[in-house]
Every structure is written in structure tokens, then in C-alpha cells.
CSV table of N, CA, C and O in Angstrom, one decimal:
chain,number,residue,atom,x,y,z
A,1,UNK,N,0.8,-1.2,0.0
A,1,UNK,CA,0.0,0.0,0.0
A,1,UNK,C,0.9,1.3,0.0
A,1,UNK,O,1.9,1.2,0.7
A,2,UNK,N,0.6,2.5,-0.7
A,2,UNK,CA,1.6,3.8,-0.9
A,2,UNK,C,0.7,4.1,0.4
A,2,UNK,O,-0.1,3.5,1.1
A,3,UNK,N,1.3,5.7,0.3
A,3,UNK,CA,0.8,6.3,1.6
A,3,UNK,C,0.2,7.0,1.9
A,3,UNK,O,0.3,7.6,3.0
A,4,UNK,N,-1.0,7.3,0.4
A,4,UNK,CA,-2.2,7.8,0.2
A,4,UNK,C,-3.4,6.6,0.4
A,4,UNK,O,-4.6,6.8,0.6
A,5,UNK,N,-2.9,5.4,0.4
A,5,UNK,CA,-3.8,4.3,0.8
A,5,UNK,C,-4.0,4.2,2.1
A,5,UNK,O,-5.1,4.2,2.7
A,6,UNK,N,-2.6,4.1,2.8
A,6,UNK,CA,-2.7,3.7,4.1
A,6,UNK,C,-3.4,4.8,5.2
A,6,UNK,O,-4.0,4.6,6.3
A,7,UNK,N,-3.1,6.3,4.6
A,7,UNK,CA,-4.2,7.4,5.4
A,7,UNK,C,-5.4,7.2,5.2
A,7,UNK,O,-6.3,7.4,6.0
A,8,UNK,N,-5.8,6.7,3.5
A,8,UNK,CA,-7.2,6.3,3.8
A,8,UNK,C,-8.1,5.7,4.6
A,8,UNK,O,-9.1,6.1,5.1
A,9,UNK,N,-7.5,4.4,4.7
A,9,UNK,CA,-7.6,3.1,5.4
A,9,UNK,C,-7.5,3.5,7.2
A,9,UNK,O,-8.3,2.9,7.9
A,10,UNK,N,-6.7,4.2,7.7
A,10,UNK,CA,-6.8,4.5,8.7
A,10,UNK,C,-7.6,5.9,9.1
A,10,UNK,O,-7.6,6.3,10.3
A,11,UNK,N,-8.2,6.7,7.9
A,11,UNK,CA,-9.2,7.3,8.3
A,11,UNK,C,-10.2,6.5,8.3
A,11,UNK,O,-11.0,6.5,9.2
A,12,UNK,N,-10.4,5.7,7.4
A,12,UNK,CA,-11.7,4.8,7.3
A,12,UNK,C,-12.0,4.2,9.1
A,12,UNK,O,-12.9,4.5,9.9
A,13,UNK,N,-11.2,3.5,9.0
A,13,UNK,CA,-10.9,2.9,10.6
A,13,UNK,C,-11.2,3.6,11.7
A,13,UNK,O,-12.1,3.3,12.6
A,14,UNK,N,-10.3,4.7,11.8
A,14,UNK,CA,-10.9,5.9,12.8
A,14,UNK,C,-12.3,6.3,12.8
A,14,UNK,O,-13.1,6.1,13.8
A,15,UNK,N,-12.7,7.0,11.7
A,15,UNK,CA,-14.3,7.1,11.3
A,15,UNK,C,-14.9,6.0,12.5
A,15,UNK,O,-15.3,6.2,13.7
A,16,UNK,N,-14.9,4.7,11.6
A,16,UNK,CA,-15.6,4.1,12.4
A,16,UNK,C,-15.5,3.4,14.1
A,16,UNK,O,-16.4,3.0,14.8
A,17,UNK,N,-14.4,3.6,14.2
A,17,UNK,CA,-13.9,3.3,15.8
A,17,UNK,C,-15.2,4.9,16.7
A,17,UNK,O,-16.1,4.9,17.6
A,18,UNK,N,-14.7,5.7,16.0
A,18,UNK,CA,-15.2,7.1,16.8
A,18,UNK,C,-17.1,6.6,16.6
A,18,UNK,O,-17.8,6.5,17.6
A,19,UNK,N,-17.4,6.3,15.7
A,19,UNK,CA,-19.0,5.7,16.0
A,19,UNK,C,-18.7,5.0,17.1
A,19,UNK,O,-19.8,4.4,17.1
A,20,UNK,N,-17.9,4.5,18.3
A,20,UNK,CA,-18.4,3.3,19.1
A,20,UNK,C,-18.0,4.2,19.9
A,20,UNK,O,-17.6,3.7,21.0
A,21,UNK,N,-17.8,5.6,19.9
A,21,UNK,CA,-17.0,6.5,21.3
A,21,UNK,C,-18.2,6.2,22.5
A,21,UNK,O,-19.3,5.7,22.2
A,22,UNK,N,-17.8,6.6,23.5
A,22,UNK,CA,-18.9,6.5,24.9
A,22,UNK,C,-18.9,7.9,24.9
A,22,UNK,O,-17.7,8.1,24.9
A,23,UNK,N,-19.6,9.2,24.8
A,23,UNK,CA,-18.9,10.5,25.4
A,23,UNK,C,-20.0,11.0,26.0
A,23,UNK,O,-20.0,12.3,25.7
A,24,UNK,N,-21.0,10.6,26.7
A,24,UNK,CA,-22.3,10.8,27.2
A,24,UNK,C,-22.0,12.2,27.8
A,24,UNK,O,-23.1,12.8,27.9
A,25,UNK,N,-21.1,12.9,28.1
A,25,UNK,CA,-20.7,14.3,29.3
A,25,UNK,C,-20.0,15.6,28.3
A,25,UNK,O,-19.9,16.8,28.6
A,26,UNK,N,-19.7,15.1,27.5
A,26,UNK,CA,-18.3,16.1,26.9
A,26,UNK,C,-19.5,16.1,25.0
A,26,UNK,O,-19.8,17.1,24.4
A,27,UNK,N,-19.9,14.7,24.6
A,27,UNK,CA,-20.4,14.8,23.3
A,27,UNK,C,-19.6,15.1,22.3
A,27,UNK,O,-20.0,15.5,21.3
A,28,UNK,N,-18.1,14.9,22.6
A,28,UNK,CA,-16.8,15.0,21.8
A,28,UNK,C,-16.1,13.7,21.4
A,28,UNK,O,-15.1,13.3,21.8
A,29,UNK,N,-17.1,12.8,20.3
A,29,UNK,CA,-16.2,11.8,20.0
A,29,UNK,C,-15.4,11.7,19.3
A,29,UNK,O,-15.5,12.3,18.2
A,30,UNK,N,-14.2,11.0,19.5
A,30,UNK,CA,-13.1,10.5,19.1
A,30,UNK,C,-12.9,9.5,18.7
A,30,UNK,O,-13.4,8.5,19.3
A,31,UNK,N,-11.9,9.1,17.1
A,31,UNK,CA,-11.6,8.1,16.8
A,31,UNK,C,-10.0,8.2,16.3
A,31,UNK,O,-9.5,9.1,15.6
A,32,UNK,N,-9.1,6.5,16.9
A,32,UNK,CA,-8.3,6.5,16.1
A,32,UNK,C,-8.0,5.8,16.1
A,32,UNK,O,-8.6,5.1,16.9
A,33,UNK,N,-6.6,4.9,14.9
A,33,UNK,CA,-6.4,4.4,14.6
A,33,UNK,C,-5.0,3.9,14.0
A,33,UNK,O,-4.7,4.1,12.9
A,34,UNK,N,-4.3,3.3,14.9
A,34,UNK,CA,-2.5,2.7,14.8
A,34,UNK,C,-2.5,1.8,14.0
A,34,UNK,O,-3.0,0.7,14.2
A,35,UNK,N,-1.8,2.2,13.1
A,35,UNK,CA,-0.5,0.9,12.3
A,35,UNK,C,0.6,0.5,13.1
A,35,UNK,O,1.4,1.2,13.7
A,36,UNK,N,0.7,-0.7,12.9
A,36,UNK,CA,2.0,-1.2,13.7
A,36,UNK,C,2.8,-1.4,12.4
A,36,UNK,O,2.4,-1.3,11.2
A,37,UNK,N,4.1,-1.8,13.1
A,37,UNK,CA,5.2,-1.8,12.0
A,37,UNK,C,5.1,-2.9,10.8
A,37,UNK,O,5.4,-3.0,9.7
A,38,UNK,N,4.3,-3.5,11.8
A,38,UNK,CA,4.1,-5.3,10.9
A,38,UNK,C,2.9,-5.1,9.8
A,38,UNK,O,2.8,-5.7,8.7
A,39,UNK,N,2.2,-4.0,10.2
A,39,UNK,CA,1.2,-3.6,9.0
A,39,UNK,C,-0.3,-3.8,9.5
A,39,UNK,O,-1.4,-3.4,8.9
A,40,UNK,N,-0.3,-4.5,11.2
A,40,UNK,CA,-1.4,-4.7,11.3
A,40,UNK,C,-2.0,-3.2,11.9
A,40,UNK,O,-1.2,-2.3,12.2
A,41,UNK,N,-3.6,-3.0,12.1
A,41,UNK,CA,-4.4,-2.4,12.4
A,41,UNK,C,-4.9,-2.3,13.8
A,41,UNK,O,-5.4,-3.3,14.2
A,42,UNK,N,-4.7,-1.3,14.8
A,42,UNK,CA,-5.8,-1.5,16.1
A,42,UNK,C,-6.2,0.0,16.2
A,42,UNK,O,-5.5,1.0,16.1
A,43,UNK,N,-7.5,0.1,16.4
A,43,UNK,CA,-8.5,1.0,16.7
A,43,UNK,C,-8.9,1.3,18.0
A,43,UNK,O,-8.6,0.4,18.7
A,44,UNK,N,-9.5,2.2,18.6
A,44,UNK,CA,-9.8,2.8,19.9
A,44,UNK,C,-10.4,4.4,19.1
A,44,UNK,O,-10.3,5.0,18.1
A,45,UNK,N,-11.3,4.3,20.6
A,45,UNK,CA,-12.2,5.6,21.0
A,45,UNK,C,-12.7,6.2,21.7
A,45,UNK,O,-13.8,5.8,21.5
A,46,UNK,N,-12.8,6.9,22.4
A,46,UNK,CA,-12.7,7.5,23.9
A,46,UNK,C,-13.7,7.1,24.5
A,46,UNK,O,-14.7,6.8,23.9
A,47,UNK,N,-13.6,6.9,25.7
A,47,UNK,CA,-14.5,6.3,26.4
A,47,UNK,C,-14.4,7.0,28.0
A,47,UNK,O,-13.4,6.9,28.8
A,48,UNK,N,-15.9,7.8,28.2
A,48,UNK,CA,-15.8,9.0,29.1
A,48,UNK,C,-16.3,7.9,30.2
A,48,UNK,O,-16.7,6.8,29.9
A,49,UNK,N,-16.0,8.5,31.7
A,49,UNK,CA,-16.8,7.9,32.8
A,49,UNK,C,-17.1,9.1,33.7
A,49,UNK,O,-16.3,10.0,33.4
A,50,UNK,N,-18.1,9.3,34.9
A,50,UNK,CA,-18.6,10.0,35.5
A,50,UNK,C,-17.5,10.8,36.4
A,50,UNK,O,-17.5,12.0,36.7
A,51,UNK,N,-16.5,9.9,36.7
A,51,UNK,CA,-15.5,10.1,37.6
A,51,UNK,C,-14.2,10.5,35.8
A,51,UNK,O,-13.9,9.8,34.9
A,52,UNK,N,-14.0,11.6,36.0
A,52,UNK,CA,-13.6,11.9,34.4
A,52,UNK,C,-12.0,11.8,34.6
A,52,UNK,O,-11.2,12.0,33.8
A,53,UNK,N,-11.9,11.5,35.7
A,53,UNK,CA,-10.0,10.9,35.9
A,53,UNK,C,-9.8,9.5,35.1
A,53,UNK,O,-8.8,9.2,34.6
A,54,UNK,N,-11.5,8.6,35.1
A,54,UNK,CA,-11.4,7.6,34.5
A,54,UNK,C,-11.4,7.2,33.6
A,54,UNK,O,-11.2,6.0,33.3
A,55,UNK,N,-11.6,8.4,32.5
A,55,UNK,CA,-12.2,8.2,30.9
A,55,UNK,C,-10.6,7.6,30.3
A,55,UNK,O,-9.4,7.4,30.8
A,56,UNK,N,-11.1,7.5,29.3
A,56,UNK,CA,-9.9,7.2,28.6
A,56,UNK,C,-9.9,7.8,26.8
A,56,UNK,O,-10.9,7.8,26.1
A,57,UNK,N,-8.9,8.2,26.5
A,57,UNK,CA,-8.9,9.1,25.0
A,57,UNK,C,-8.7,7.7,24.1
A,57,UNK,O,-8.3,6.6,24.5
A,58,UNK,N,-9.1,8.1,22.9
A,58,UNK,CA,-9.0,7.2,21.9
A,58,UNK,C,-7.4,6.7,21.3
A,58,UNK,O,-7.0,5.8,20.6
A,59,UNK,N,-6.9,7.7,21.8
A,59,UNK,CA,-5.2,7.5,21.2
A,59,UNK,C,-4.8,6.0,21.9
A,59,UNK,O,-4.6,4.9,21.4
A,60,UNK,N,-4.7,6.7,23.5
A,60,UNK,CA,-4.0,5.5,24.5
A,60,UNK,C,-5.1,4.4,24.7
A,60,UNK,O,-4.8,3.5,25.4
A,61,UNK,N,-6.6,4.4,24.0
A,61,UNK,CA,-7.2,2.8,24.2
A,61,UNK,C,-6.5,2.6,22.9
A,61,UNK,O,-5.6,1.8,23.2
A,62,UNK,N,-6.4,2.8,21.5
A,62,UNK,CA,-6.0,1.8,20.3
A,62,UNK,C,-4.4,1.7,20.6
A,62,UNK,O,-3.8,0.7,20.2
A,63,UNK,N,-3.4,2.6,21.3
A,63,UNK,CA,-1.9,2.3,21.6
A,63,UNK,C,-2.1,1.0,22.9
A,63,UNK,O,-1.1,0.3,22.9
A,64,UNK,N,-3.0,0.7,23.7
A,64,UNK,CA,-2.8,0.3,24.9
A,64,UNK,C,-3.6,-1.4,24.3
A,64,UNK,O,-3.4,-2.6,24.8
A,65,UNK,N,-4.6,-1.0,23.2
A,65,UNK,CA,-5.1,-2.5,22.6
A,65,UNK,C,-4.1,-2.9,21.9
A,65,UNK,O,-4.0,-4.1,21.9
A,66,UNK,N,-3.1,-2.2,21.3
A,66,UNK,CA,-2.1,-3.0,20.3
A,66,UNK,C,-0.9,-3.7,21.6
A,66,UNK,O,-0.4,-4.8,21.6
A,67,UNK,N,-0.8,-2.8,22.3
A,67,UNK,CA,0.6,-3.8,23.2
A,67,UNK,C,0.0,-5.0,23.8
A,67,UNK,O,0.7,-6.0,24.0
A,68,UNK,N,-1.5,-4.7,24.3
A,68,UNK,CA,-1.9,-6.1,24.4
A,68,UNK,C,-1.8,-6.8,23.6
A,68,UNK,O,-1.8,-8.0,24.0
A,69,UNK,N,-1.6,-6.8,22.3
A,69,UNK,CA,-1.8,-7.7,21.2
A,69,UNK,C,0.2,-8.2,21.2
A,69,UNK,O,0.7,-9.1,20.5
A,70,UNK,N,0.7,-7.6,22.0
A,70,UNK,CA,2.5,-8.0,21.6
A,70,UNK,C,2.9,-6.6,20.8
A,70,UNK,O,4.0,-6.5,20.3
A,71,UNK,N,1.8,-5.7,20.8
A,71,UNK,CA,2.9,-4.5,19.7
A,71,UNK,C,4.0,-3.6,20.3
A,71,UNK,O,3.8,-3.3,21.4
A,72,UNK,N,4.8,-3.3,19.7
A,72,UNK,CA,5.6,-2.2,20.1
A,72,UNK,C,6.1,-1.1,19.3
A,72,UNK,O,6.2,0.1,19.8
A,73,UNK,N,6.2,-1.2,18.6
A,73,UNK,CA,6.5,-0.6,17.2
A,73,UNK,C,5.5,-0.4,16.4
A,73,UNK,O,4.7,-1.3,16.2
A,74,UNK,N,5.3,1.1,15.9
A,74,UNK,CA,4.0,1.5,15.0
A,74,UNK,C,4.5,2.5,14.0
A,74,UNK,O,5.3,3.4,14.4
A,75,UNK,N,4.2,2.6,13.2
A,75,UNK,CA,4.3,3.6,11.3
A,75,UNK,C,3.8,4.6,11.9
A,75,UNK,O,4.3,5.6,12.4
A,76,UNK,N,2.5,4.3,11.9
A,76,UNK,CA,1.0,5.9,11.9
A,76,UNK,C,0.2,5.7,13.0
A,76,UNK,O,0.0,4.6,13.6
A,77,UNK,N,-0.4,7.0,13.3
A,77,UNK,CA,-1.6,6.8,13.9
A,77,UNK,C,-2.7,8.0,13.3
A,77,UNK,O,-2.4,9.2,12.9
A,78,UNK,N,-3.6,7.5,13.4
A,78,UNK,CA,-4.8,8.8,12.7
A,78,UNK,C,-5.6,8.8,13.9
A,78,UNK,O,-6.0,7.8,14.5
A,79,UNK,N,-5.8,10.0,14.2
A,79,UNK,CA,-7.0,10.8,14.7
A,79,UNK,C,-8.0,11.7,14.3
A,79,UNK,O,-7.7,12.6,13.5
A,80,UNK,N,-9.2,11.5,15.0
A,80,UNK,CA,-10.5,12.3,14.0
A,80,UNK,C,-11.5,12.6,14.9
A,80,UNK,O,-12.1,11.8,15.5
A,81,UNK,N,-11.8,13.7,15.0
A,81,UNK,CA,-13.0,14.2,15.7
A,81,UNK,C,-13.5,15.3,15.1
A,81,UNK,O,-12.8,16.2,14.6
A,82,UNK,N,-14.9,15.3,15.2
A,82,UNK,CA,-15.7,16.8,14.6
A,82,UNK,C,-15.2,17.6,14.9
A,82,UNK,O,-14.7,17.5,16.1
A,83,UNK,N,-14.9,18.9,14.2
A,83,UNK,CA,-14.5,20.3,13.9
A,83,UNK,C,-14.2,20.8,12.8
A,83,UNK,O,-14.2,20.4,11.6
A,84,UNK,N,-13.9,22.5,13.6
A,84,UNK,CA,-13.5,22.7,11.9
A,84,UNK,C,-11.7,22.5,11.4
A,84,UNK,O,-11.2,22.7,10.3
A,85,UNK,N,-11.1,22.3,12.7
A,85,UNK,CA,-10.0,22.1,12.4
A,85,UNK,C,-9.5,20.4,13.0
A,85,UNK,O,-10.1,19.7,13.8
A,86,UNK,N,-8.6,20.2,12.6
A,86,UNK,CA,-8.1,18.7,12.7
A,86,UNK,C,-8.0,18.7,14.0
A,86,UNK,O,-7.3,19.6,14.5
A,87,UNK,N,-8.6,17.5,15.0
A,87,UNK,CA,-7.9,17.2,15.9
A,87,UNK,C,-6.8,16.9,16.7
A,87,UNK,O,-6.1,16.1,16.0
A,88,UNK,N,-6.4,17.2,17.8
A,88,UNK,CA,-5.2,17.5,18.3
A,88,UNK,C,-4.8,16.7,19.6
A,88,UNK,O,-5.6,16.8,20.5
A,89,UNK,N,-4.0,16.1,19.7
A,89,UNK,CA,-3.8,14.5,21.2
A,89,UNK,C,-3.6,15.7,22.2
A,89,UNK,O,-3.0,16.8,21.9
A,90,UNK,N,-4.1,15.3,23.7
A,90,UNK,CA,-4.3,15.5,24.5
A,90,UNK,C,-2.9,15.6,25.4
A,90,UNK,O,-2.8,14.4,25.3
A,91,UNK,N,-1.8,16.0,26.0
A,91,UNK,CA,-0.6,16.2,27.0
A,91,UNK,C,-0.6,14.8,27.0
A,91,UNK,O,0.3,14.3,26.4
A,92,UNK,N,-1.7,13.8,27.7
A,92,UNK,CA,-0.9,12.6,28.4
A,92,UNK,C,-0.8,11.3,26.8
A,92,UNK,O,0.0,10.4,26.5
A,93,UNK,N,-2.2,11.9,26.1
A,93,UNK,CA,-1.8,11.4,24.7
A,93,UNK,C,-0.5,11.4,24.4
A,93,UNK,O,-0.1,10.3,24.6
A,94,UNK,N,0.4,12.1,24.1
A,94,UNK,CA,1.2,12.7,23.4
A,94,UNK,C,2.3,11.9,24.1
A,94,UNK,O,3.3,11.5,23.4
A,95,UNK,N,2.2,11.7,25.5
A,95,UNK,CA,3.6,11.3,26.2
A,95,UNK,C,3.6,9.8,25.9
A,95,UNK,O,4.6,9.4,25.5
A,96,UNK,N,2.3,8.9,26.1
A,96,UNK,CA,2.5,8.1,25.8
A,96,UNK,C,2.9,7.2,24.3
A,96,UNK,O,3.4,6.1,24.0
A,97,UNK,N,2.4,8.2,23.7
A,97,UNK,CA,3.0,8.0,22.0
A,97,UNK,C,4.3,8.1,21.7
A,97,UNK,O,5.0,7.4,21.0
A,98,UNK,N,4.8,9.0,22.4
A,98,UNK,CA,6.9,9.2,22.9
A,98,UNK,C,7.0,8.1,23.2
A,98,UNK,O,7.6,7.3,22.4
A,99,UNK,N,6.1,7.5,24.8
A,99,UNK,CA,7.4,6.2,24.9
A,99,UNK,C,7.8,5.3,23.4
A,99,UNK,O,8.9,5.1,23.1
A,100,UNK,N,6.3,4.9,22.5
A,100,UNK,CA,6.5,4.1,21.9
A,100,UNK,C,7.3,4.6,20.3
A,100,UNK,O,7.2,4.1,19.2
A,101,UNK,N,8.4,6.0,20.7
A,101,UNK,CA,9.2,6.4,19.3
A,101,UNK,C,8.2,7.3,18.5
A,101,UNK,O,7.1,7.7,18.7
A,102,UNK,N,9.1,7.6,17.4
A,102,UNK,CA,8.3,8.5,16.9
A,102,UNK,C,8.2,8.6,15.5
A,102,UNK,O,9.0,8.9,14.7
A,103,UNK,N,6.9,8.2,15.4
A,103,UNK,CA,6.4,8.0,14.3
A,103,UNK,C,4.8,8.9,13.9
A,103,UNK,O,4.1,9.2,14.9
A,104,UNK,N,4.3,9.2,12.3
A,104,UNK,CA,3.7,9.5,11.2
A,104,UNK,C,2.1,9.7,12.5
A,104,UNK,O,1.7,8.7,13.2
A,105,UNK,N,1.6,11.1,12.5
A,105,UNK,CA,0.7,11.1,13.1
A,105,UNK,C,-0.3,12.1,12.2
A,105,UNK,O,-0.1,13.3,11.9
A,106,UNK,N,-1.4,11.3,11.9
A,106,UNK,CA,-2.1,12.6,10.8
A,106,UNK,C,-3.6,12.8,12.1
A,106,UNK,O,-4.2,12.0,12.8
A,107,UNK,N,-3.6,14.1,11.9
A,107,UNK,CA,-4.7,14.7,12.1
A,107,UNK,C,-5.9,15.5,11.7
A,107,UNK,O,-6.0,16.7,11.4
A,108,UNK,N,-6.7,14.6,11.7
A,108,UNK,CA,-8.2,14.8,10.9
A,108,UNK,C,-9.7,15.1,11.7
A,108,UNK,O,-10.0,14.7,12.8
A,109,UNK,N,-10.3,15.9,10.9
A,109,UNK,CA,-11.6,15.9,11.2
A,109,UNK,C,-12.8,15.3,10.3
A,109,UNK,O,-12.8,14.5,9.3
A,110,UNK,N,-13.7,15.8,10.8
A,110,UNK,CA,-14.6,14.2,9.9
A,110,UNK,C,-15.1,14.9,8.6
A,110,UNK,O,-16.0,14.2,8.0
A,111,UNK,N,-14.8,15.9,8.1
A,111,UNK,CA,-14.7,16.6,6.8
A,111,UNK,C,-14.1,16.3,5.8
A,111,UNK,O,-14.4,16.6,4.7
A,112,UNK,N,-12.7,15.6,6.4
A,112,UNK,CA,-12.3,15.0,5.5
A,112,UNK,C,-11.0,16.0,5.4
A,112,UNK,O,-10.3,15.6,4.5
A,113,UNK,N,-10.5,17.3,6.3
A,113,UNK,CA,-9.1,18.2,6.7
A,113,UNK,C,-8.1,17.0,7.6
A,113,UNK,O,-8.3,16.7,8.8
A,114,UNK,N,-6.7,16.4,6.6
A,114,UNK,CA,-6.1,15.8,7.3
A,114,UNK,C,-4.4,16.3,7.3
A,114,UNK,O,-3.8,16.5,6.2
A,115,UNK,N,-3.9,16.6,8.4
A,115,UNK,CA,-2.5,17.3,8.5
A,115,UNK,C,-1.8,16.4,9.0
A,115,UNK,O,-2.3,15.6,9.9
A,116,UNK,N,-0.5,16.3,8.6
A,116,UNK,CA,0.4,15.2,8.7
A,116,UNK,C,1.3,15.9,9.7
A,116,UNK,O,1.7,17.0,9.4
A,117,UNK,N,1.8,15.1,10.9
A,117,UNK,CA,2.7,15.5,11.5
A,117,UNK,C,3.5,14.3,12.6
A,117,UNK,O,3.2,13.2,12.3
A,118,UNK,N,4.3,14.4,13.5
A,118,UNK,CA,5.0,14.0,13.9
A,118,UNK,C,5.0,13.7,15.4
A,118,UNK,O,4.9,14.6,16.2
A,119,UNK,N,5.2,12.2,16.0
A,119,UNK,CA,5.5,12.5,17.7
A,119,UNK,C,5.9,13.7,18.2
A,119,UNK,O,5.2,14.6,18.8
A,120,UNK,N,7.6,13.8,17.7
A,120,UNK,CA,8.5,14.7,18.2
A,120,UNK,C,7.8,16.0,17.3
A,120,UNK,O,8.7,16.6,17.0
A,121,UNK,N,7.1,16.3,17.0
A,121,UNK,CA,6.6,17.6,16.7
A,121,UNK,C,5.5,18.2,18.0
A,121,UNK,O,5.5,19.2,18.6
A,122,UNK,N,4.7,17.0,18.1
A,122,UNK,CA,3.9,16.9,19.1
A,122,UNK,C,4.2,17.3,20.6
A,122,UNK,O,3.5,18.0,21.3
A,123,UNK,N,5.3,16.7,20.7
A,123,UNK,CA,6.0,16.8,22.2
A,123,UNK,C,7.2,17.0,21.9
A,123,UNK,O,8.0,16.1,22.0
A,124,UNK,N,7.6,18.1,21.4
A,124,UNK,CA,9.4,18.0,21.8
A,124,UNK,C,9.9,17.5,23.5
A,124,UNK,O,9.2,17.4,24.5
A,125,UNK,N,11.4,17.2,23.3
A,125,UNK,CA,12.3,17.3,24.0
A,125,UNK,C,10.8,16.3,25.2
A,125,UNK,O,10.3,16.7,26.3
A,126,UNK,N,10.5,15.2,24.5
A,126,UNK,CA,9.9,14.5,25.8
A,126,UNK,C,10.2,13.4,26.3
A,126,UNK,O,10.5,12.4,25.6
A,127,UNK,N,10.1,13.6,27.5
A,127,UNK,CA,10.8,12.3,28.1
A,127,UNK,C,10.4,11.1,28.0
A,127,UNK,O,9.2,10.9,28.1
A,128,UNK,N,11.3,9.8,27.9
A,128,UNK,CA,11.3,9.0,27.2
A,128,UNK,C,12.3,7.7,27.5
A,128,UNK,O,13.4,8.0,27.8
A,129,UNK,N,12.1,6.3,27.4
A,129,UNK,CA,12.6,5.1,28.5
A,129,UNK,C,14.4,5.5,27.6
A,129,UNK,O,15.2,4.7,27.9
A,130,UNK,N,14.7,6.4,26.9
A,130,UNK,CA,16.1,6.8,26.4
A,130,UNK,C,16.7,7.7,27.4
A,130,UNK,O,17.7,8.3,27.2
A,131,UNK,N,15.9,7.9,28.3
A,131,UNK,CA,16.1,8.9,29.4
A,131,UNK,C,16.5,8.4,30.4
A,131,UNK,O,17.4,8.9,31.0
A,132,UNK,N,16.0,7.3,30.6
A,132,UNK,CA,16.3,5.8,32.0
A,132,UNK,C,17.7,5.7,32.1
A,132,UNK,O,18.1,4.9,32.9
């Protein structure tokens, strides 16, 4: 797949992950969607709870479904939430995508506005198990 396929495919994916968001409090759903290095696919979507310490963003449930799965290594991740500008990972989003290196992060809205950028663009200078 070139690399107009594979943003399709992982907007596709996101799209549909963010249909299964929980966001009953905030009504800001989210979808996304990690390639691992191997080529496989894992999806996540935010999932809000009453106690909002407990929710969880859609980045770190599809990064936290793939290591369950054995992943460690990933190409891309897409993110997608209604607006008018492309959505943007959250602080603790962002740290946790460091630990796992830094790799291809596009940011989309559900219009179909997708901007291509970077871990380390995301988080500079963040700390990181190279730090240990």
C-alpha cells in the first residue's frame, strides 16, 4: 500500500472506531487508529466515565489495545474528531506515543481536513525510556 492508501484506510478505521466512542458528558467523540510496523491495524475511541479521571482518549485505548496484542512498534496513527480544524492529542496522549518512538501522526476531522505531523513535533524534547 503507498501512503495515500494507508491514510485512507486509517481514516476509514478511525471514522468508524469514533462511532463506538462513549462520550455521554463532553459529546466530543473520538476516533483512532495505529498501524504497527508489521502492517497490522488497532483501533480505539474515547471512552468518558462520571469520575472523568477515568475516561480514557482514543489514542491510548487503540496504543494500549495494540501492546496487548504484543505490539511495540508502529508507522502511523490517525486521529479524528468533529471540527472545523483537525484534531489535536491531549498532553498525556502525546507522552505516551513518545514512549512508543516516533512515528507518522495525521490529524483529521470528519470533513475529510487531514494534516500530517509528527511524535516529536507533538512533544518535543519528551521524556522518554532513552532517558532511563
Amino acid at each position: 500500500m503507498n501512503d495515500k492508501t494507508i491514510v485512507e484506510k486509517l481514516y476509514e478505521e478511525a471514522m468508524k472506531a469514533r462511532e463506538n466512542a462513549y462520550a455521554p458528558y463532553s459529546n466530543f467523540k473520538v476516533g483512532a487508529c495505529l498501524l504497527s510496523d508489521d502492517g497490522e491495524i488497532f483501533s480505539g475511541c474515547n471512552v468518558e466515565n462520571a469520575s472523568y479521571g477515568l475516561s480514557i482518549c482514543a489514542e491510548r485505548n487503540a496504543i494500549f489495545s495494540a501492546v496487548a496484542k504484543g505490539k511495540r512498534e508502529f508507522k502511523a496513527m490517525l486521529v479524528v474528531a468533529e471540527g472545523e480544524a483537525p484534531v489535536k492529542p491531549c498532553g498525556a496522549c502525546r507522552q505516551v506515543m513518545a514512549e512508543f518512538g516516533d512515528f507518522d501522526v495525521y490529524l483529521a476531522n470528519t470533513k475529510g481536513k487531514i494534516e500530517k505531523t509528527r511524535v516529536s513535533e507533538l512533544l518535543p524534547n519528551a521524556f522518554s525510556p532513552k532517558d532511563l
